[in-house]
Tab-separated table of C-alpha atoms in Angstrom:
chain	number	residue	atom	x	y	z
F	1	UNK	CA	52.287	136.435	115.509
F	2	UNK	CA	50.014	133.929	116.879
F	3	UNK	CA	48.252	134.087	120.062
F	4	UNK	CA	48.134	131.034	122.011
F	5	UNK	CA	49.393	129.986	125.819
F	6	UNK	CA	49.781	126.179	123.548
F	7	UNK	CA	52.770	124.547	125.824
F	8	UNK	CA	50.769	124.867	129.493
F	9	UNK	CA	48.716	121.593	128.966
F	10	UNK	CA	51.910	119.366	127.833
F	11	UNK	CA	53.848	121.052	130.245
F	12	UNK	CA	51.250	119.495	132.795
F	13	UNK	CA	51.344	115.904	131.692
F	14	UNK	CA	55.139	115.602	131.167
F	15	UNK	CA	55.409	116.744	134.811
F	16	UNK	CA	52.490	114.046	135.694
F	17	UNK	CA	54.939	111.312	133.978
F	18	UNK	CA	58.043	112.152	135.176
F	19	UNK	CA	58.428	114.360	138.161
F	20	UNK	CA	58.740	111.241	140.572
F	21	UNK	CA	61.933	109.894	138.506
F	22	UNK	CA	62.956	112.533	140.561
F	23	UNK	CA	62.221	112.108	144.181
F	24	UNK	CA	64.004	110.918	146.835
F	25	UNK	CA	64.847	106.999	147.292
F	26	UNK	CA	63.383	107.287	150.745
F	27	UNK	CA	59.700	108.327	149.188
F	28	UNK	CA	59.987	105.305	146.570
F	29	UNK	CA	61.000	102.737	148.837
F	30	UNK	CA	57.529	101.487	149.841
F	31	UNK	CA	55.807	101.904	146.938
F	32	UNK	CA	55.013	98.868	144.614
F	33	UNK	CA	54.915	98.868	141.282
F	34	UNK	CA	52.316	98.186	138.860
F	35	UNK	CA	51.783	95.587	136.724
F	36	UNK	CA	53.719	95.549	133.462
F	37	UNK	CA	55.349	93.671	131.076
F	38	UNK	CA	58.926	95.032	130.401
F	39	UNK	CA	60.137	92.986	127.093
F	40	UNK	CA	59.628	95.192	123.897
F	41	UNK	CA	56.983	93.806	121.878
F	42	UNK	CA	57.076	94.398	118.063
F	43	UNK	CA	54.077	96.337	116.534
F	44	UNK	CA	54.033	97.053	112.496
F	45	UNK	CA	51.779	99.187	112.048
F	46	UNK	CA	50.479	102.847	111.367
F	47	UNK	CA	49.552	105.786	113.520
F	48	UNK	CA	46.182	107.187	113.896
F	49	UNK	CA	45.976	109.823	111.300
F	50	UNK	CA	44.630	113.009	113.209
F	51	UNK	CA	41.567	114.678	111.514
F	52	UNK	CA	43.507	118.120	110.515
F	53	UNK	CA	40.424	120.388	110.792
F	54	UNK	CA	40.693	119.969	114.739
F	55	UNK	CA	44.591	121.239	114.299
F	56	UNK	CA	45.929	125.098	113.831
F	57	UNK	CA	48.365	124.218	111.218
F	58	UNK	CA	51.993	125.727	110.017
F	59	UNK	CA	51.122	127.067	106.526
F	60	UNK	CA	54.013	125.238	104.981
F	61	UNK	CA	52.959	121.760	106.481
F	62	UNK	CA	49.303	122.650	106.113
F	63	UNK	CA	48.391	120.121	103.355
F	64	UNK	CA	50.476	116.906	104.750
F	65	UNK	CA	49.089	114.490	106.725
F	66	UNK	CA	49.321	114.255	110.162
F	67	UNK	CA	50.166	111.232	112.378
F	68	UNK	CA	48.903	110.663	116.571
F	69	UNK	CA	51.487	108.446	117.675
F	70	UNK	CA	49.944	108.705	121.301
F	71	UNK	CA	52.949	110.392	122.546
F	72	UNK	CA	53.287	112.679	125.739
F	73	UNK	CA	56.738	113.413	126.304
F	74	UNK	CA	59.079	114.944	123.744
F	75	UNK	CA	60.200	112.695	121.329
F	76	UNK	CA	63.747	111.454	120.996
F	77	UNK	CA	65.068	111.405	117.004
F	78	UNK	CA	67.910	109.360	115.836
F	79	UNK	CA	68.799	107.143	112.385
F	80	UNK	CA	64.677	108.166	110.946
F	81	UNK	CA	63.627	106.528	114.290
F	82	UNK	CA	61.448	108.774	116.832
F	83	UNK	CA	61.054	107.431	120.412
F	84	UNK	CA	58.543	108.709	123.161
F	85	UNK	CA	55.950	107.588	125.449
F	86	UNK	CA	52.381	107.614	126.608
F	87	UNK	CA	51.057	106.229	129.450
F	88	UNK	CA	47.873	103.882	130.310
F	89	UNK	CA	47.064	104.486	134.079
F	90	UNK	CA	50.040	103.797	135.820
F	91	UNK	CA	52.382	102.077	133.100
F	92	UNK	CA	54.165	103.970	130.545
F	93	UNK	CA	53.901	102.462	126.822
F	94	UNK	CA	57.644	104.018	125.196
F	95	UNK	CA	56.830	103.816	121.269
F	96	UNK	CA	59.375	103.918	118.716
F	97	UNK	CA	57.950	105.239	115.286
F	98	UNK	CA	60.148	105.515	111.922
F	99	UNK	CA	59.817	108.344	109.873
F	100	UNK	CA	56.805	106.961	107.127
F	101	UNK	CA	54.446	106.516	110.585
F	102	UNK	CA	54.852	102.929	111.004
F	103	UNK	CA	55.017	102.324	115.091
F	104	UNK	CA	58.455	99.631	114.786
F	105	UNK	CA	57.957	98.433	118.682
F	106	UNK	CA	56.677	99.405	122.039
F	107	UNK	CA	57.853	98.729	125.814
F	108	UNK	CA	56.363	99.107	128.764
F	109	UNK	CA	58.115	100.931	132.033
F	110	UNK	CA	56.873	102.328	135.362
F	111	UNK	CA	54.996	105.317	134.979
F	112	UNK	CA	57.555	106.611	137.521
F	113	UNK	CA	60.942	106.841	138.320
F	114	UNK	CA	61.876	105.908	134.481
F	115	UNK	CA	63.794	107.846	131.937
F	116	UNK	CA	65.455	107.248	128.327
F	117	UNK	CA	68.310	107.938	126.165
F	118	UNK	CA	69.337	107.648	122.741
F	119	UNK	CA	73.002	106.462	121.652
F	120	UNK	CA	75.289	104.749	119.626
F	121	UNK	CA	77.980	102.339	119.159
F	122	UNK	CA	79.361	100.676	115.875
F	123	UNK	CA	76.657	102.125	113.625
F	124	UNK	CA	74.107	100.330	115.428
F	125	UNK	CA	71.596	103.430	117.326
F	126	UNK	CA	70.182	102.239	120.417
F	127	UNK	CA	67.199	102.923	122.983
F	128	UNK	CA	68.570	102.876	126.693
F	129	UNK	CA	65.147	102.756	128.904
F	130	UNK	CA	64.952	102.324	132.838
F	131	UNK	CA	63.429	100.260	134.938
F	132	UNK	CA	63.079	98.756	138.471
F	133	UNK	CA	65.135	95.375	139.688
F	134	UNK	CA	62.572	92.628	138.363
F	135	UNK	CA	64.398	91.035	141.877
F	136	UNK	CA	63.255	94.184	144.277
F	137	UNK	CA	60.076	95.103	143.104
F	138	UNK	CA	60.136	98.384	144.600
F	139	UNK	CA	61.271	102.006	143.354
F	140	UNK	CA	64.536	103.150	144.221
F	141	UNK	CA	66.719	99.972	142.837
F	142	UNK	CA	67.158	101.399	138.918
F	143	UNK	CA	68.172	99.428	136.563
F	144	UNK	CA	69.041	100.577	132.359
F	145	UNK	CA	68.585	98.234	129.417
F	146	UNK	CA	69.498	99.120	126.085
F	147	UNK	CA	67.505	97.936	122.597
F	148	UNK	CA	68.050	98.072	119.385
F	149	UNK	CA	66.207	101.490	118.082
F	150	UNK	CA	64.682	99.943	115.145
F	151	UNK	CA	64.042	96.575	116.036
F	152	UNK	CA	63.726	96.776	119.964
F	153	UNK	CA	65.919	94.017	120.016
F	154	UNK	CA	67.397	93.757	123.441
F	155	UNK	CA	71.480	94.805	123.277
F	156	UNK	CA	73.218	94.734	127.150
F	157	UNK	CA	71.714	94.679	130.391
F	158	UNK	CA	69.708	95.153	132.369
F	159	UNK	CA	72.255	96.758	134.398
F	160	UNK	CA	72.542	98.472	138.028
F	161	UNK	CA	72.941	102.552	137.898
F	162	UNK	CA	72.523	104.671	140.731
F	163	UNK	CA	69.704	106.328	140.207
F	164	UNK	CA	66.908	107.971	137.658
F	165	UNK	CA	68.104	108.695	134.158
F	166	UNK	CA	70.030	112.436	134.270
F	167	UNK	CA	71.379	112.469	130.994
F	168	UNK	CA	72.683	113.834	128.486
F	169	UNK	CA	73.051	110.474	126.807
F	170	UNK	CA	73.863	107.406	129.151
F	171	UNK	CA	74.108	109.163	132.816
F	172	UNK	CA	72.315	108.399	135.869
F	173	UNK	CA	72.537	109.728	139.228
F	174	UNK	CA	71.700	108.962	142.650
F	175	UNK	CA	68.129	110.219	143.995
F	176	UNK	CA	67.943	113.485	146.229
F	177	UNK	CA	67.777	113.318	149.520
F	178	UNK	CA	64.523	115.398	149.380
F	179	UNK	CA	61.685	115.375	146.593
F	180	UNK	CA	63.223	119.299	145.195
F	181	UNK	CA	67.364	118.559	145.890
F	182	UNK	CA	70.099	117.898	143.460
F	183	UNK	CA	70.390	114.595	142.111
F	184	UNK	CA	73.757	113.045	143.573
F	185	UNK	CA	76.632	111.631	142.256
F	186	UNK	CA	76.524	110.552	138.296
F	187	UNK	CA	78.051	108.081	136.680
F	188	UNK	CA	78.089	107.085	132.373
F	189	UNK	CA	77.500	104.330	130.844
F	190	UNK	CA	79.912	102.731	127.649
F	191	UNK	CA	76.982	102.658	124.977
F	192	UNK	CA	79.113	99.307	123.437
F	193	UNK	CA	78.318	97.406	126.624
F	194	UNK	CA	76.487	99.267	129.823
F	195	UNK	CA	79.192	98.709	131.944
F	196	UNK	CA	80.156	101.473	133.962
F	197	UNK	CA	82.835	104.407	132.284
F	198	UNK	CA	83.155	106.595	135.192
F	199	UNK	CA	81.353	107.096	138.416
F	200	UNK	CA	81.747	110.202	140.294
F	201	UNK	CA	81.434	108.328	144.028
F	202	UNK	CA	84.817	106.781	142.593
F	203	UNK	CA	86.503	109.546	140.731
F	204	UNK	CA	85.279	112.901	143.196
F	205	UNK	CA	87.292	115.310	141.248
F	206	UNK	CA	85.771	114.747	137.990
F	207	UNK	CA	82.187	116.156	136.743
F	208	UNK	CA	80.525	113.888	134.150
F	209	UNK	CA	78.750	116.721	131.718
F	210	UNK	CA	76.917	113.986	129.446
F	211	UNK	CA	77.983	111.324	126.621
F	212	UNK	CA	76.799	112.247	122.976
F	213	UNK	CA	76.481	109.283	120.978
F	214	UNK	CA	79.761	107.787	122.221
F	215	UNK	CA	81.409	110.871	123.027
F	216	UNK	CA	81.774	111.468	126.745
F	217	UNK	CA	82.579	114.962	128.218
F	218	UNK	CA	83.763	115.734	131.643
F	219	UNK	CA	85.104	118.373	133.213
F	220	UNK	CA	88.793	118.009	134.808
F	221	UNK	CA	92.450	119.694	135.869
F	222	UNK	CA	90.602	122.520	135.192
F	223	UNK	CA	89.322	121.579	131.630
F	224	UNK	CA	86.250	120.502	129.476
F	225	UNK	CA	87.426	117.351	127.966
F	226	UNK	CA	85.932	115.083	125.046
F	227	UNK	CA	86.639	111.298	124.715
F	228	UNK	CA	85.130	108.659	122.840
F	229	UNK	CA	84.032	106.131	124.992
F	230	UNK	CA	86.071	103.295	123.157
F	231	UNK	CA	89.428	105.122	124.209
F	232	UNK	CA	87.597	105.614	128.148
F	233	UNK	CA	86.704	101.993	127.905
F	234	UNK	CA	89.873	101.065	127.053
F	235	UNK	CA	92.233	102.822	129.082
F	236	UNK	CA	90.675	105.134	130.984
F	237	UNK	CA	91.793	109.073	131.378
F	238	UNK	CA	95.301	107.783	130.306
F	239	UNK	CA	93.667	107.904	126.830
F	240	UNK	CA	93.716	111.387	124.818
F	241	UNK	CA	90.904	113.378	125.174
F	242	UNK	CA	89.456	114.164	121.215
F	243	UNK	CA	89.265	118.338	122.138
F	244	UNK	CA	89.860	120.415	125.117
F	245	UNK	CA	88.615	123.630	126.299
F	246	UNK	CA	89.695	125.722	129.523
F	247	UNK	CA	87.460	126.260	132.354
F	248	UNK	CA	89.105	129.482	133.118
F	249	UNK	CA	88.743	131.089	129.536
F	250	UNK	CA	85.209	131.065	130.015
F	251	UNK	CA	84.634	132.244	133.562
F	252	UNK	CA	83.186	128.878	134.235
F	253	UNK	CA	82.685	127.245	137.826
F	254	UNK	CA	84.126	123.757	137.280
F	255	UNK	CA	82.250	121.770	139.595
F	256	UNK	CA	78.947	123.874	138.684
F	257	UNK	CA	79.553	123.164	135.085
F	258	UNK	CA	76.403	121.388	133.470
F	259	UNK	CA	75.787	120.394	129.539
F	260	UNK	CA	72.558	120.539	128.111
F	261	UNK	CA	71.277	119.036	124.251
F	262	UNK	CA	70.441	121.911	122.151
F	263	UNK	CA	66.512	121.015	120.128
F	264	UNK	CA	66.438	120.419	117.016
F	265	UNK	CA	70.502	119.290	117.079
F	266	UNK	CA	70.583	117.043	113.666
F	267	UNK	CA	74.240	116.373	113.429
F	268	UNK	CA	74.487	115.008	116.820
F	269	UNK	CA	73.963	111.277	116.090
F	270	UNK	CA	76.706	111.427	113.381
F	271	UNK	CA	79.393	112.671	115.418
F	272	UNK	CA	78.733	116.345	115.071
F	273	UNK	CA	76.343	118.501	116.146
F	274	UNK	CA	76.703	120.785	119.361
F	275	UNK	CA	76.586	120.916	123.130
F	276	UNK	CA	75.162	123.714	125.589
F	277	UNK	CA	77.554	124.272	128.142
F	278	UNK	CA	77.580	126.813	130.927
F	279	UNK	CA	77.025	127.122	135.345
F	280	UNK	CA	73.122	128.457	134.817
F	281	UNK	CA	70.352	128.347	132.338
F	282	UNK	CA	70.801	131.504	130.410
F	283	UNK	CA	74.372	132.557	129.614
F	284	UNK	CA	75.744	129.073	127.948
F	285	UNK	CA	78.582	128.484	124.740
F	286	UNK	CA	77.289	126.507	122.192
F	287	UNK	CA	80.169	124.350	121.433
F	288	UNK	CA	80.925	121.897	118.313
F	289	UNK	CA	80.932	118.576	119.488
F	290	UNK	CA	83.344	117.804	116.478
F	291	UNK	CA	86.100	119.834	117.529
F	292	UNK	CA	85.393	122.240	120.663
F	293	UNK	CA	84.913	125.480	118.341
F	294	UNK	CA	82.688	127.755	120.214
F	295	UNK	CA	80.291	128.734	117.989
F	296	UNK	CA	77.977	131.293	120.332
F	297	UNK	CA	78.236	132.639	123.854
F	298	UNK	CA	75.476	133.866	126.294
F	299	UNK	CA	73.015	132.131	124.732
F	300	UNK	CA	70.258	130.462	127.104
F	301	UNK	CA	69.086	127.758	124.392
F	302	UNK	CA	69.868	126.972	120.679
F	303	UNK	CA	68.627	124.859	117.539
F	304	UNK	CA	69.811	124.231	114.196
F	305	UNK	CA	67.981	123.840	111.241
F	306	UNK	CA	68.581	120.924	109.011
F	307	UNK	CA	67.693	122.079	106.014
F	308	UNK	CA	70.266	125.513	105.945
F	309	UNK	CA	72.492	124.124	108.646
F	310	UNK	CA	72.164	127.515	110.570
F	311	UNK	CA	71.856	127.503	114.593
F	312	UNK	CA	69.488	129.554	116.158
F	313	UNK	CA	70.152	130.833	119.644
F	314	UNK	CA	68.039	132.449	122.038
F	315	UNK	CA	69.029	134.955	125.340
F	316	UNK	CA	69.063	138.715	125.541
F	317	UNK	CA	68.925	138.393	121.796
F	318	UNK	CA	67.453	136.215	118.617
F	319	UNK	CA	70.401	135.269	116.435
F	320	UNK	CA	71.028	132.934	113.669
F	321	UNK	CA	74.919	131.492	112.807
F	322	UNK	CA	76.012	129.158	110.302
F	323	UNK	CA	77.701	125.821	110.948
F	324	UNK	CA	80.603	127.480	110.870
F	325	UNK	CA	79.867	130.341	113.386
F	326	UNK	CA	79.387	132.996	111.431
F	327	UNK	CA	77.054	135.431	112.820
F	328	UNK	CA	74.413	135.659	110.266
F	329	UNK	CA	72.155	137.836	112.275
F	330	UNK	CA	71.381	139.578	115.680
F	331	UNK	CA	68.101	141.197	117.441
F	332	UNK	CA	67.575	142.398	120.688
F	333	UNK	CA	64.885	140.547	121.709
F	334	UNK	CA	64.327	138.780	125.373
F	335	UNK	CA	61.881	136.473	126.952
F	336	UNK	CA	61.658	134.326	124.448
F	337	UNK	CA	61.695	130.821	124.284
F	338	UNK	CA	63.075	128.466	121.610
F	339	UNK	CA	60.240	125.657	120.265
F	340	UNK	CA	61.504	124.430	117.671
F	341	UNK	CA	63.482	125.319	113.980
F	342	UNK	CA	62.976	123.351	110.674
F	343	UNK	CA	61.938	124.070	107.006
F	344	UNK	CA	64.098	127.314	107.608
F	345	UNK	CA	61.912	128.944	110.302
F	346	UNK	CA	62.466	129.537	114.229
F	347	UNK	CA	59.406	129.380	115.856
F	348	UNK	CA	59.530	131.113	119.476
F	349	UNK	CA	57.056	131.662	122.232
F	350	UNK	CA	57.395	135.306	123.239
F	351	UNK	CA	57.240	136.427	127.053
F	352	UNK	CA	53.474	137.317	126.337
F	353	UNK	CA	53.566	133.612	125.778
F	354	UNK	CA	52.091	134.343	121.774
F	355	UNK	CA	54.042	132.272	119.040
F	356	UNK	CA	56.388	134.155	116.462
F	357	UNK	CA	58.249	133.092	114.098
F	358	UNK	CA	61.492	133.851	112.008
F	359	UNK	CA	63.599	133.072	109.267
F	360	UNK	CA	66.460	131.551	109.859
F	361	UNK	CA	68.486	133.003	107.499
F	362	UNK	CA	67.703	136.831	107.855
F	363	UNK	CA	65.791	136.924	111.265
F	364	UNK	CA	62.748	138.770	109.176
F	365	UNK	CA	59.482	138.060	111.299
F	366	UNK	CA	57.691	135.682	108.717
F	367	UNK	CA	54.161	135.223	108.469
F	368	UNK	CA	53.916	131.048	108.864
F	369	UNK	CA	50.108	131.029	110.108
F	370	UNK	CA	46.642	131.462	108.918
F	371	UNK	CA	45.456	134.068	111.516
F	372	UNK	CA	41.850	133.285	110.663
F	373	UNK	CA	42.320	129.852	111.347
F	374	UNK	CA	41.234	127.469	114.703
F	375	UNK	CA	41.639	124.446	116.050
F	376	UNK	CA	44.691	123.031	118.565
F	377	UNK	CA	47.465	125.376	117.699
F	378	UNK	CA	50.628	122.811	116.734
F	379	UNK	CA	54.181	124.318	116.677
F	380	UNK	CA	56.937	122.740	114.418
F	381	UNK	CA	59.653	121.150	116.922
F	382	UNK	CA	61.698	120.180	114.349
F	383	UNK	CA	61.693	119.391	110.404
F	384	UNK	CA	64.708	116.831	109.245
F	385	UNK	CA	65.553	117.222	105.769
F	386	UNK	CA	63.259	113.890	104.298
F	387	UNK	CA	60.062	116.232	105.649
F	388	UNK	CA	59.258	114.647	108.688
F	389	UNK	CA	58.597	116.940	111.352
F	390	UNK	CA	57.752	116.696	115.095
F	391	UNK	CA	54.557	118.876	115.830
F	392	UNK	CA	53.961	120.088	119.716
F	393	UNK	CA	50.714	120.824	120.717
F	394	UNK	CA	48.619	121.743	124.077
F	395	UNK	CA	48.415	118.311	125.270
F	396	UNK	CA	50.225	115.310	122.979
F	397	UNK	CA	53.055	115.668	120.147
F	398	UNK	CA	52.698	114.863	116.566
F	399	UNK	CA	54.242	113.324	113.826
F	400	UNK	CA	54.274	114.422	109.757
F	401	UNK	CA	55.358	111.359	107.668
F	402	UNK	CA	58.142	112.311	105.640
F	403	UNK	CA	57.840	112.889	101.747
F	404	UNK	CA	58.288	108.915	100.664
F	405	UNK	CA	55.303	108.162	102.851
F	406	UNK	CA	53.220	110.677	100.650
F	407	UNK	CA	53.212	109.164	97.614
């Protein structure tokens, strides 16, 4: 166990970037923005390597190098390509960084009201970034653009949405009407064009949940339904949804219904993976997006580990299942909160807010620090299967080249 309050400083600066996405149209209104230059601009070359002897280290990444892309929000991952942002005064610099280090492009946005998404649409992964009407110049008009994620090449828009980025995926939704309410109506985006696929002002019975790299779910009639967002595109809710669930099996409140991305979730971008889906933020299904198996239940938050394929799930208990939902282990154990999973080990903060960590596998407490050691104490978010790994520390995230880089 390793004790360390680490996540209080980040937690800090993403709220400095991105609380006012979230107020209310009437606050943004007369505010003007700063000065910026939208168009992605292409970069080519390497992070900062980070001097490791000012960094409290995982043992088993201990001897790899170590990468400062600059980042302060948590970093997107899709097709080797990570995407996050840092900001210079009042302008946010998004940076999209492959997998060896090399920063591919960078964009500027707002430093508020802005938001981002990562999708997909014929094999080609894309970057979906807000921004304000170049024609208003003032916050509250949003607009979404999406880029190519490797090449920042621009694909469709920009195009008019309601409101801030909501997510997951392509959804937006109108402002609050005050700073703390509940963003309004949401519509989703097709990830093949930007044009609109449903908006709730225009369909009132339906509940967008989120779109999943072209995979849109909604709840309706009383159900949980998947479609791709071709067959939406195409011919709307006359098309047949991919899976179903019922609303009533699970005790769910339809219209309180909310999805949320489990972290790390590896299979997502290739048309598996899994959703969170539940009415609050601790008793949630985690659900195949492949076919709508449920593969846990009360669970308040979930990752999977690319290496072993097993999800871990947090709640009133620690417990590890394969892909296939097979409960490979259970432990009463509450408070806790999932960081991240990767190289087969969960790492959780505990409600004493020290880190612990556990294999995957077995649930055995595993001993995956130096306890003599110092320095900015750096927790594994996630670690895909070429090495790379996402690092979150007290005030920035960081990035491990994966093993073709180290040679």
């Amino acid at each position: 166990m390793v004790k360390s309050r680490f996540r209080s400083g980040i937690a800090v600066l993403a709220a400095v970037v991105l609380t006012a996405c979230g107020a209310s149209a009437n606050s943004q209104e007369q505010q003007l923005l700063p000065d910026y230059d939208p168009t992605p601009t292409q970069v080519n070359s390497s992070a900062v390597e980070v001097d490791k002897t000012d960094l409290w280290l995982p043992l088993q990444l201990a001897e790899q190098q170590v990468l400062s892309p600059g980042w302060l929000t948590e970093p997107l991952h899709a097709d080797g390509v990570f995407l996050s942002a840092k900001h210079d005064d009042d302008v946010l610099i998004f940076r999209a960084v492959d997998a060896t280090g090399s920063i591919l492009w960078e964009a500027q946005r707002p430093r508020s009201c802005t938001g981002f998404a990562l999708t997909a649409t014929n094999d080609q992964h894309l970057a979906v970034l807000t921004d304000i009407d170049a024609d208003v110049q003032t916050f509250g008009h949003t607009t979404a653009t999406a880029y190519d994620l490797h090449t920042g090449q621009q694909v469709w828009g920009p195009v008019d949405v309601p409101g801030p980025h909501h997510g997951p995926g392509t959804v937006f939704a109108a402002p609050p009407e005050a700073a703390m309410g509940a963003s309004g109506d949401k519509a989703v985006l097709d990830p093949a064009s930007g044009q609109v696929l449903l908006d709730e002002r225009q369909v009132p019975e339906v509940n967008i949940l989120g779109e999943f790299y072209g995979l849109v779910l909604v709840a309706r009639d009383d159900e949980v339904q998947a479609f791709d967002a071709s067959a939406l595109a195409e011919s709307g809710f006359d098309a047949d949804p991919s899976w179903s669930l019922s609303v009533a099996d699970h005790k769910w409140d339809a219209e309180q219904l909310h999805a949320a991305v489990p972290g790390p979730n590896p299979g997502m971008e290739n048309g598996a993976g899994a959703v969170l889906l539940g009415t609050n933020s601790t008793d949630r299904a985690l659900i195949s997006l492949t076919d709508g198996a449920i593969i846990a239940e009360e669970v308040a938050a979930a990752g999977q580990d690319s290496s072993s394929q097993t999800w871990v799930t947090v709640g009133e208990e620690l417990a590890g299942y394969s892909a296939q939902g097979e409960l490979l282990f259970a432990e009463a154990l509450e408070g806790l909160q999932l960081i991240g999973v990767g190289g087969a080990i969960a790492y959780v903060e505990n409600a004493d807010g020290d880190i612990q960590t556990h294999n995957v596998i077995t649930g055995a407490l595993s001993r995956s620090y130096d306890p003599q050691a110092t320095g900015e104490l750096v927790v594994p978010q996630l670690i895909d299967t070429n090495g790379a790994a996402i690092l979150e520390g007290a005030h920035s995230y960081y990035l491990v080249p994966a093993y073709e880089s180290r040679q």
